[in-house]
């Protein structure tokens, strides 16, 4: 029987409004974070390596999306409004402090503060959407919600991209202000959306105990958590091999212990927790989360890897030419170049090149010259300049021989070889979702969730591969835009449907808690995405000079995820007698 359509209510619209401002703050920083973390200190960045950048972008979002497992349960117990206010109290000062710290661990610690606040916010806003909708309008509700996410995702980088040309400090100040705006509606107007059934009066201990119903028992936690801890610290070690051996030993030790206990005659109810067999809670749901990990690993590359790839490898001169013809006034915004900053850097580049020429005369080595020019080209990419190697060598020689002035040369290169800001190309995905999400949600709401997830994931994979090919094409800018738009179609099909899927199977009293477990897949996906991005960018880009291969790798992960979802759907269809899988397979 189809549930009667109900109005969404005030809490639904207030939550969606607060989501816009929270996304303005997050994406205003995070979409530019790769550029900020790797930009030279002389340009206001932190000058971190790709490995450091990948570690931060993997670890912090991992913790951000893992914490909702706890904060979602606490919200169900202590109230959504309290959790909203708690999140804003953490995020507002956290965003501001991000611009005031410059060492690796200080930045990591402040970013963790922001992540903790965001982890308090996420399950509550999604839980509000889930509580305010039913089977008749849940697809539309999450389509509206996802549109609000992308309104913030579109406007945040658009404003922050302009401010970073003035000062990076303004980017963090603006993010802090967006969070402060949310305090007013949360404090004055937001009220708890009603939960079906009796009020939740469980103790905190019971809330934490109920969390085991989804993932499994304490024995499983004892196995997984130490392995997870070893994974977190291994990237910071020069030689992670001992940790790999330790992880293997811990895994074998737990398996051996389980075998020893398997012959015990006592029941699970009367056996101490450490003597119980390994047990997964809702097996189908846990398997679904593990498969989604692959999706989010590929998905996050658009935000943490593509901006760097566009900056370092993709020539967007075709877009500059189109804008110069149709909207010439937009170039100073979309392709802004700080001429004075570039001019200040050019004498150092000229000296570096001339020294390489002198070394080449003493010990002929043409490859060393090419290496120096490639290094200078990468540094010029930070200034949003990309030019042929022959023009670079000619200009640096003229500057070293005082045949031209640094300011004149910088102005000339700005006029001829400027590039579009990477964040604006990535930002087109958010605009596409804002314009099309509700229509697509209406179109796909009649279909079952898992087949839709498979199709959307394949589209996402194709979009990633197109983005990678943009570095090898003459019209690289247009091809990158095509890749971003195709990626966005896949995202519009997949992401809200995956959340709708969880909301449909969650017990109403535990909506926020189940949404918190949905974020486990996002947590693991962000973890692997960050670590993979840092390694792949260094290996494929710098070591073997084949950066396009990493996009084939990212696309392959998405394709394998789509295949795993197909197998998952097939297994559910064949096991409809299981009590745990019946609610999922019937959806």
XYZ file of C-alpha atoms in Angstrom:
587
model
C 0.000 0.000 0.000
C 1.330 3.457 -0.907
C 1.762 5.810 2.039
C -0.310 9.005 1.956
C 1.693 12.010 0.819
C 2.398 14.411 3.702
C 3.741 17.977 3.843
C 7.380 18.235 4.810
C 6.948 20.683 7.685
C 8.966 23.602 9.060
C 11.825 21.511 10.456
C 12.483 20.094 6.979
C 12.875 23.525 5.382
C 14.949 24.930 8.251
C 17.295 21.937 8.099
C 17.726 22.370 4.353
C 18.432 26.068 4.826
C 21.091 25.332 7.442
C 22.560 22.719 5.097
C 23.173 25.434 2.484
C 25.221 27.569 4.874
C 27.126 24.613 6.289
C 28.053 23.547 2.748
C 29.036 27.129 1.906
C 31.543 26.912 4.736
C 32.806 23.404 3.965
C 33.123 23.568 0.204
C 34.350 27.148 0.349
C 37.433 25.693 1.996
C 37.570 22.017 1.026
C 37.242 22.525 -2.739
C 40.324 24.751 -2.532
C 42.146 22.697 0.098
C 44.362 20.804 -2.380
C 45.539 24.119 -3.808
C 46.028 25.689 -0.363
C 47.931 22.750 1.087
C 50.350 22.450 -1.860
C 50.768 26.103 -2.895
C 54.134 27.669 -1.989
C 54.385 29.604 1.242
C 55.292 32.696 -0.793
C 51.784 32.559 -2.304
C 50.017 32.149 1.035
C 49.782 28.354 0.954
C 51.299 25.786 3.300
C 53.775 24.206 0.867
C 52.983 20.614 1.907
C 53.988 17.620 -0.219
C 51.433 15.518 -2.093
C 51.847 12.775 0.504
C 51.130 15.203 3.350
C 48.208 16.637 1.427
C 46.784 13.156 0.768
C 47.197 12.155 4.406
C 45.266 15.183 5.677
C 42.558 14.865 3.042
C 42.186 11.182 3.849
C 42.419 11.127 7.631
C 40.295 14.154 8.554
C 37.292 13.363 6.329
C 37.607 9.748 7.459
C 37.153 10.818 11.079
C 34.464 13.311 10.053
C 32.329 10.616 8.477
C 33.121 7.974 11.094
C 32.039 10.057 14.088
C 28.360 10.257 12.963
C 28.100 6.623 14.056
C 28.238 8.043 17.592
C 26.811 11.541 17.078
C 23.797 10.183 15.184
C 22.963 7.876 18.078
C 23.450 10.704 20.573
C 21.157 12.932 18.516
C 18.400 10.329 18.669
C 18.856 10.222 22.441
C 19.452 13.885 23.408
C 17.778 15.840 20.622
C 18.543 17.229 17.207
C 18.467 20.889 18.220
C 21.130 20.440 20.899
C 23.357 18.654 18.435
C 22.919 21.452 15.879
C 24.057 24.084 18.388
C 26.963 21.917 19.541
C 28.166 21.541 15.951
C 28.125 25.292 15.312
C 30.039 25.962 18.543
C 32.854 23.748 17.232
C 32.901 24.735 13.565
C 32.730 28.531 13.787
C 36.046 29.020 15.654
C 37.570 26.005 13.895
C 37.252 27.459 10.410
C 38.798 30.738 11.504
C 41.735 29.015 13.198
C 42.509 27.012 10.037
C 43.951 30.163 8.524
C 46.061 30.947 11.579
C 48.141 27.733 11.782
C 50.885 26.707 9.372
C 52.645 23.578 10.649
C 51.434 20.110 9.656
C 50.209 18.861 13.024
C 48.744 22.203 14.113
C 46.700 22.349 10.905
C 45.720 18.701 11.370
C 44.484 19.374 14.924
C 42.379 22.412 13.967
C 40.963 20.626 10.937
C 39.970 17.800 13.274
C 38.036 20.318 15.379
C 36.113 21.395 12.273
C 35.490 17.755 11.369
C 34.090 17.001 14.816
C 31.606 19.842 14.477
C 30.608 18.695 10.999
C 30.164 15.154 12.316
C 27.642 16.480 14.846
C 25.770 18.283 12.079
C 25.571 15.656 9.330
C 23.422 12.864 10.802
C 21.054 15.382 12.362
C 20.239 17.247 9.171
C 19.863 13.994 7.216
C 17.849 12.496 10.059
C 15.509 15.514 9.955
C 14.900 14.937 6.235
C 14.236 11.253 6.930
C 11.795 11.946 9.774
C 9.918 14.605 7.792
C 9.234 12.311 4.822
C 7.574 8.971 4.146
C 7.493 6.387 1.370
C 5.379 8.630 -0.866
C 7.767 11.595 -0.908
C 11.116 10.349 0.420
C 12.752 10.401 -3.015
C 11.650 14.000 -3.576
C 12.722 14.963 -0.039
C 16.257 13.710 -0.558
C 16.325 15.241 -4.036
C 15.519 18.636 -2.499
C 18.068 18.065 0.230
C 20.776 17.144 -2.262
C 19.965 20.259 -4.269
C 20.527 22.368 -1.161
C 23.854 20.604 -0.634
C 24.930 21.598 -4.107
C 23.694 25.172 -3.869
C 26.172 25.557 -1.025
C 28.717 23.522 -2.964
C 28.359 25.826 -5.974
C 28.345 29.204 -4.236
C 31.023 28.347 -1.636
C 33.946 27.809 -4.054
C 32.699 30.614 -6.290
C 33.052 33.160 -3.504
C 36.115 31.596 -1.907
C 37.896 31.394 -5.275
C 37.586 35.147 -5.625
C 38.724 35.819 -2.055
C 41.809 33.584 -2.272
C 43.189 35.894 -4.982
C 43.139 38.630 -2.314
C 44.132 36.627 0.766
C 43.733 33.041 1.920
C 42.816 34.365 5.377
C 39.559 35.745 3.954
C 38.563 32.263 2.796
C 38.651 30.927 6.355
C 36.984 34.012 7.811
C 34.101 33.673 5.345
C 33.620 29.989 6.224
C 33.440 30.898 9.910
C 30.817 33.558 9.181
C 28.635 31.114 7.256
C 28.496 28.853 10.312
C 27.560 31.730 12.597
C 24.564 32.493 10.345
C 23.157 29.053 11.205
C 23.019 29.739 14.948
C 19.940 31.979 14.625
C 17.480 29.524 12.978
C 18.719 26.637 15.133
C 18.296 28.654 18.337
C 14.996 30.419 17.612
C 12.883 28.394 15.169
C 14.014 24.799 14.826
C 11.929 22.229 16.748
C 12.370 18.480 16.923
C 10.593 16.634 14.088
C 8.188 14.101 15.608
C 9.364 10.510 15.742
C 6.742 7.782 15.269
C 6.074 5.702 18.361
C 6.961 6.413 21.996
C 9.659 8.913 22.902
C 13.215 7.641 23.057
C 14.181 7.352 26.727
C 17.149 5.035 26.405
C 20.248 5.612 28.491
C 23.545 6.471 26.849
C 24.755 2.961 27.635
C 21.774 1.490 25.813
C 22.334 3.832 22.858
C 25.907 2.628 22.570
C 24.805 -0.995 22.961
C 22.256 -0.587 20.179
C 25.025 0.558 17.850
C 26.270 -3.036 17.782
C 23.054 -4.126 16.084
C 24.324 -2.796 12.772
C 28.025 -3.612 12.606
C 28.541 -6.500 15.010
C 29.778 -7.537 18.446
C 32.766 -6.602 20.561
C 34.929 -9.396 19.135
C 34.586 -7.889 15.683
C 35.507 -4.466 17.040
C 38.546 -5.970 18.763
C 39.705 -7.321 15.412
C 38.956 -4.283 13.239
C 39.895 -1.277 15.399
C 43.598 -2.164 15.910
C 43.923 -2.883 12.172
C 42.336 0.466 11.451
C 44.723 2.203 13.837
C 47.729 0.628 12.093
C 46.379 1.819 8.757
C 46.052 5.369 10.068
C 49.636 5.663 11.267
C 51.404 3.705 8.520
C 51.536 6.581 5.947
C 53.536 8.718 8.383
C 56.323 6.121 8.713
C 59.349 5.908 6.434
C 59.174 2.099 6.506
C 55.643 0.730 7.061
C 56.707 -2.905 6.533
C 56.840 -3.744 10.301
C 53.254 -2.519 10.652
C 52.159 -4.793 7.818
C 53.699 -7.772 9.593
C 52.038 -6.690 12.847
C 48.657 -6.400 11.110
C 49.045 -9.886 9.611
C 49.984 -11.286 13.029
C 46.949 -9.655 14.681
C 44.634 -11.038 12.020
C 46.015 -14.577 12.358
C 45.904 -14.363 16.160
C 42.210 -13.448 16.107
C 41.374 -16.208 13.651
C 43.231 -18.738 15.778
C 41.418 -17.559 18.918
C 38.073 -17.894 17.159
C 38.904 -21.455 16.137
C 39.828 -22.347 19.716
C 36.515 -20.963 21.003
C 34.394 -22.529 18.269
C 34.173 -25.826 20.162
C 32.923 -24.250 23.404
C 29.564 -25.567 24.569
C 28.385 -22.337 26.201
C 25.940 -20.122 24.363
C 26.636 -16.605 23.150
C 24.345 -15.167 25.810
C 26.305 -16.736 28.667
C 29.811 -16.379 27.228
C 32.079 -13.424 28.001
C 32.278 -11.046 25.046
C 35.930 -11.836 24.318
C 35.097 -15.546 23.998
C 32.225 -15.055 21.593
C 32.667 -15.779 17.874
C 33.090 -12.938 15.436
C 29.628 -11.699 14.535
C 28.386 -9.119 12.044
C 25.090 -7.396 12.863
C 23.004 -6.583 9.786
C 25.132 -8.461 7.252
C 23.432 -7.196 4.119
C 23.606 -3.603 5.292
C 27.282 -3.909 6.289
C 28.103 -5.445 2.902
C 26.263 -2.584 1.210
C 28.377 -0.071 3.158
C 31.615 -1.846 2.216
C 30.676 -1.763 -1.474
C 29.827 1.943 -1.246
C 33.360 2.496 0.061
C 34.632 1.909 -3.477
C 32.149 4.441 -4.835
C 33.271 7.157 -2.444
C 36.952 6.352 -3.063
C 36.444 7.190 -6.730
C 33.936 9.982 -6.089
C 36.237 12.069 -3.898
C 38.922 12.297 -6.584
C 36.934 15.034 -8.314
C 37.435 17.283 -5.295
C 40.898 16.384 -3.996
C 42.784 15.357 -7.162
C 41.141 17.077 -10.137
C 41.929 20.672 -9.017
C 45.640 19.796 -8.859
C 45.460 17.895 -12.143
C 43.826 20.839 -13.902
C 46.394 23.221 -12.461
C 49.464 21.130 -13.299
C 48.637 19.218 -16.492
C 45.568 20.513 -18.343
C 45.902 23.429 -20.750
C 42.664 25.421 -20.546
C 43.682 27.950 -23.208
C 40.633 26.913 -25.274
C 38.330 28.119 -22.493
C 40.294 31.347 -22.127
C 39.894 32.005 -25.847
C 36.144 31.367 -25.720
C 35.718 33.684 -22.761
C 37.899 36.345 -24.374
C 35.565 36.285 -27.370
C 32.206 36.089 -25.613
C 32.771 37.406 -22.073
C 36.115 39.229 -21.979
C 35.287 40.925 -18.690
C 35.034 37.576 -16.918
C 38.712 36.666 -17.418
C 39.920 38.825 -14.542
C 37.645 36.766 -12.289
C 37.742 33.272 -13.786
C 41.405 33.378 -14.852
C 42.894 35.804 -12.355
C 46.694 36.110 -12.339
C 48.584 38.191 -9.780
C 51.056 39.898 -12.118
C 53.166 41.445 -9.369
C 53.505 38.139 -7.548
C 54.494 36.437 -10.792
C 57.010 39.171 -11.584
C 58.599 38.773 -8.156
C 59.100 35.035 -8.802
C 60.504 35.282 -12.354
C 64.067 36.440 -11.491
C 64.519 33.373 -9.308
C 63.323 31.129 -12.137
C 65.723 32.858 -14.555
C 68.639 32.308 -12.172
C 67.672 28.645 -11.733
C 67.593 28.142 -15.515
C 70.868 29.956 -16.145
C 72.604 27.849 -13.497
C 71.352 24.726 -15.245
C 72.790 26.012 -18.542
C 76.172 26.606 -16.918
C 76.141 23.113 -15.424
C 75.259 21.717 -18.834
C 78.296 23.397 -20.395
C 80.582 21.874 -17.768
C 78.944 18.446 -17.981
C 76.654 18.067 -21.030
C 73.287 16.724 -19.899
C 70.244 17.807 -21.903
C 67.918 15.820 -19.659
C 68.966 17.974 -16.688
C 67.904 21.093 -18.612
C 64.534 19.536 -19.395
C 64.103 18.574 -15.747
C 64.748 22.139 -14.603
C 62.303 23.553 -17.160
C 59.677 21.011 -16.079
C 60.190 22.032 -12.443
C 59.819 25.723 -13.331
C 56.682 24.912 -15.349
C 55.160 23.223 -12.289
C 55.928 26.275 -10.196
C 54.408 28.569 -12.821
C 51.240 26.470 -12.669
C 50.752 27.815 -9.132
C 50.570 31.255 -10.739
C 47.975 29.922 -13.241
C 50.381 30.198 -16.190
C 51.009 27.351 -18.645
C 53.232 27.905 -21.682
C 55.370 25.907 -24.147
C 58.836 24.931 -22.952
C 60.492 26.812 -25.820
C 58.707 30.038 -24.886
C 59.624 29.519 -21.218
C 63.320 29.048 -22.031
C 63.341 32.053 -24.364
C 61.676 34.324 -21.827
C 63.929 33.301 -18.926
C 67.024 33.805 -21.083
C 65.857 37.274 -22.116
C 65.198 38.158 -18.483
C 68.627 36.875 -17.353
C 70.337 38.895 -20.119
C 68.300 41.989 -19.120
C 66.638 42.144 -22.531
C 63.260 42.491 -20.824
C 61.814 43.433 -17.449
C 60.203 40.911 -15.066
C 56.982 42.924 -14.852
C 56.760 43.222 -18.643
C 57.391 39.504 -19.079
C 54.807 38.645 -16.416
C 52.213 40.870 -18.087
C 52.941 39.319 -21.481
C 52.616 35.763 -20.173
C 49.431 36.677 -18.337
C 47.891 37.988 -21.565
C 48.863 34.959 -23.659
C 49.110 31.945 -21.363
C 46.746 32.467 -18.442
C 44.645 29.504 -17.265
C 41.168 29.130 -15.803
C 41.089 28.698 -12.022
C 40.680 24.932 -11.429
C 38.026 25.345 -8.758
C 35.660 27.009 -11.232
C 35.744 24.042 -13.604
C 35.064 21.619 -10.754
C 32.351 23.995 -9.580
C 30.322 23.434 -12.749
C 29.356 20.068 -11.317
C 27.624 21.745 -8.387
C 25.775 24.118 -10.744
C 24.583 21.205 -12.862
C 23.226 19.440 -9.789
C 21.480 22.584 -8.564
C 19.717 22.965 -11.911
C 18.899 19.318 -12.597
C 18.770 17.347 -9.332
C 15.065 17.671 -8.544
C 14.056 16.798 -12.115
C 16.325 13.745 -12.130
C 15.097 12.684 -8.682
C 11.517 12.834 -9.940
C 12.482 10.825 -13.015
C 14.265 8.016 -11.144
C 12.005 7.836 -8.068
C 9.865 5.129 -9.742
C 12.830 2.752 -10.092
C 14.402 0.453 -7.536
C 17.469 1.808 -5.802
C 20.232 -0.689 -6.583
C 19.894 -0.755 -10.405
C 19.937 3.034 -10.350
C 23.086 2.996 -8.200
C 24.826 0.723 -10.716
C 24.024 2.949 -13.685
C 25.039 6.124 -11.872
C 28.356 4.631 -10.776
C 29.221 3.668 -14.365
C 28.496 7.234 -15.528
C 30.701 8.534 -12.746
C 33.547 6.269 -13.910
C 33.259 7.538 -17.484
C 33.338 11.120 -16.238
C 36.552 10.509 -14.315
C 38.210 8.983 -17.370
C 37.223 11.961 -19.525
C 38.762 14.297 -16.941
C 41.988 12.313 -17.193
C 42.044 12.499 -21.009
C 41.754 16.295 -20.877
C 45.529 16.564 -20.360
C 46.214 14.884 -23.717
C 43.650 16.729 -25.874
C 43.946 20.013 -27.761
C 40.689 21.262 -26.249
C 41.626 20.200 -22.748
C 39.400 22.699 -20.975
C 36.241 21.690 -22.835
C 36.992 17.989 -22.369
C 37.492 18.537 -18.632
C 34.126 20.300 -18.449
C 32.498 17.404 -20.322
C 34.028 14.986 -17.819
C 32.805 17.023 -14.843
C 29.274 17.250 -16.275
C 29.084 13.511 -16.989
C 30.439 12.822 -13.489
C 27.726 15.087 -12.075
C 24.955 13.186 -13.872
C 26.253 9.983 -12.297
C 26.406 11.702 -8.922
C 22.845 13.034 -9.235
C 21.584 9.546 -9.950
C 23.638 7.783 -7.287
C 24.189 9.881 -4.173
C 20.626 10.842 -3.148
C 19.360 7.377 -4.073
C 21.926 5.768 -1.795
C 20.784 7.929 1.136
C 17.130 7.327 0.325
C 17.895 3.613 0.405
C 19.226 3.810 3.959
C 16.347 5.972 5.183
C 13.844 3.484 3.802
C 15.258 0.510 5.724
C 16.099 2.262 9.000
C 13.792 1.898 12.032
C 12.105 5.267 12.452
C 13.296 5.688 16.035
C 16.873 5.081 14.892
C 16.888 7.075 11.640
C 19.800 9.301 12.600
C 21.768 6.328 13.917
C 21.362 4.406 10.650
C 22.266 7.529 8.705
C 25.346 7.669 10.881
C 26.251 4.182 9.706
C 25.746 5.302 6.116
C 28.578 7.729 6.782
C 30.857 4.802 7.638
C 31.092 4.082 3.903
C 31.896 7.742 3.279
C 34.510 7.630 6.038
C 36.344 4.659 4.576
C 35.954 6.054 1.072
C 37.507 9.374 2.092
C 40.333 7.571 3.880
C 41.270 5.469 0.868
C 40.642 8.373 -1.519
C 43.094 10.662 0.279
C 45.824 8.065 0.658
C 45.361 6.886 -2.924
C 45.369 10.431 -4.278
C 48.620 11.343 -2.521
C 50.362 8.183 -3.695
C 48.958 8.186 -7.256
C 49.731 11.859 -7.867
C 53.331 11.381 -6.778
C 53.869 8.092 -8.613
C 51.968 8.548 -11.882
C 52.514 12.302 -12.126
C 56.026 12.976 -10.851
C 57.789 9.595 -11.024
C 56.716 8.060 -14.334
C 55.219 11.178 -15.967
C 51.973 9.399 -16.921
C 49.346 11.252 -14.860
C 46.456 10.088 -17.061
C 46.971 6.526 -15.773
C 45.778 7.465 -12.299
C 42.406 8.441 -13.780
C 42.113 5.016 -15.379
C 42.793 3.624 -11.904
C 40.068 5.785 -10.330
C 37.623 4.869 -13.093
C 38.398 1.169 -12.696
C 37.560 1.379 -8.980
C 34.151 2.856 -9.843
C 33.497 0.158 -12.471
C 34.400 -2.594 -10.006
C 32.029 -0.990 -7.484
C 29.211 -1.090 -10.040
C 29.940 -4.775 -10.633
C 29.891 -5.456 -6.896
C 26.496 -3.742 -6.611
C 25.160 -6.015 -9.357
C 26.349 -9.084 -7.467
C 24.886 -7.656 -4.265
C 21.470 -7.248 -5.892
C 21.679 -10.785 -7.276
C 22.535 -12.222 -3.866
C 19.594 -10.408 -2.258
C 17.204 -11.764 -4.867
C 18.363 -15.312 -4.105
C 18.160 -15.033 -0.304
C 14.751 -13.491 0.370
C 14.168 -15.967 3.195
C 16.672 -14.194 5.480
C 15.119 -11.944 8.096
C 18.008 -9.514 7.842
C 17.912 -9.149 4.080
C 14.136 -9.199 3.576
C 13.583 -5.489 4.368
C 16.393 -4.534 1.989
C 15.597 -6.867 -0.892
C 11.943 -5.837 -0.856
C 12.787 -2.203 -1.424
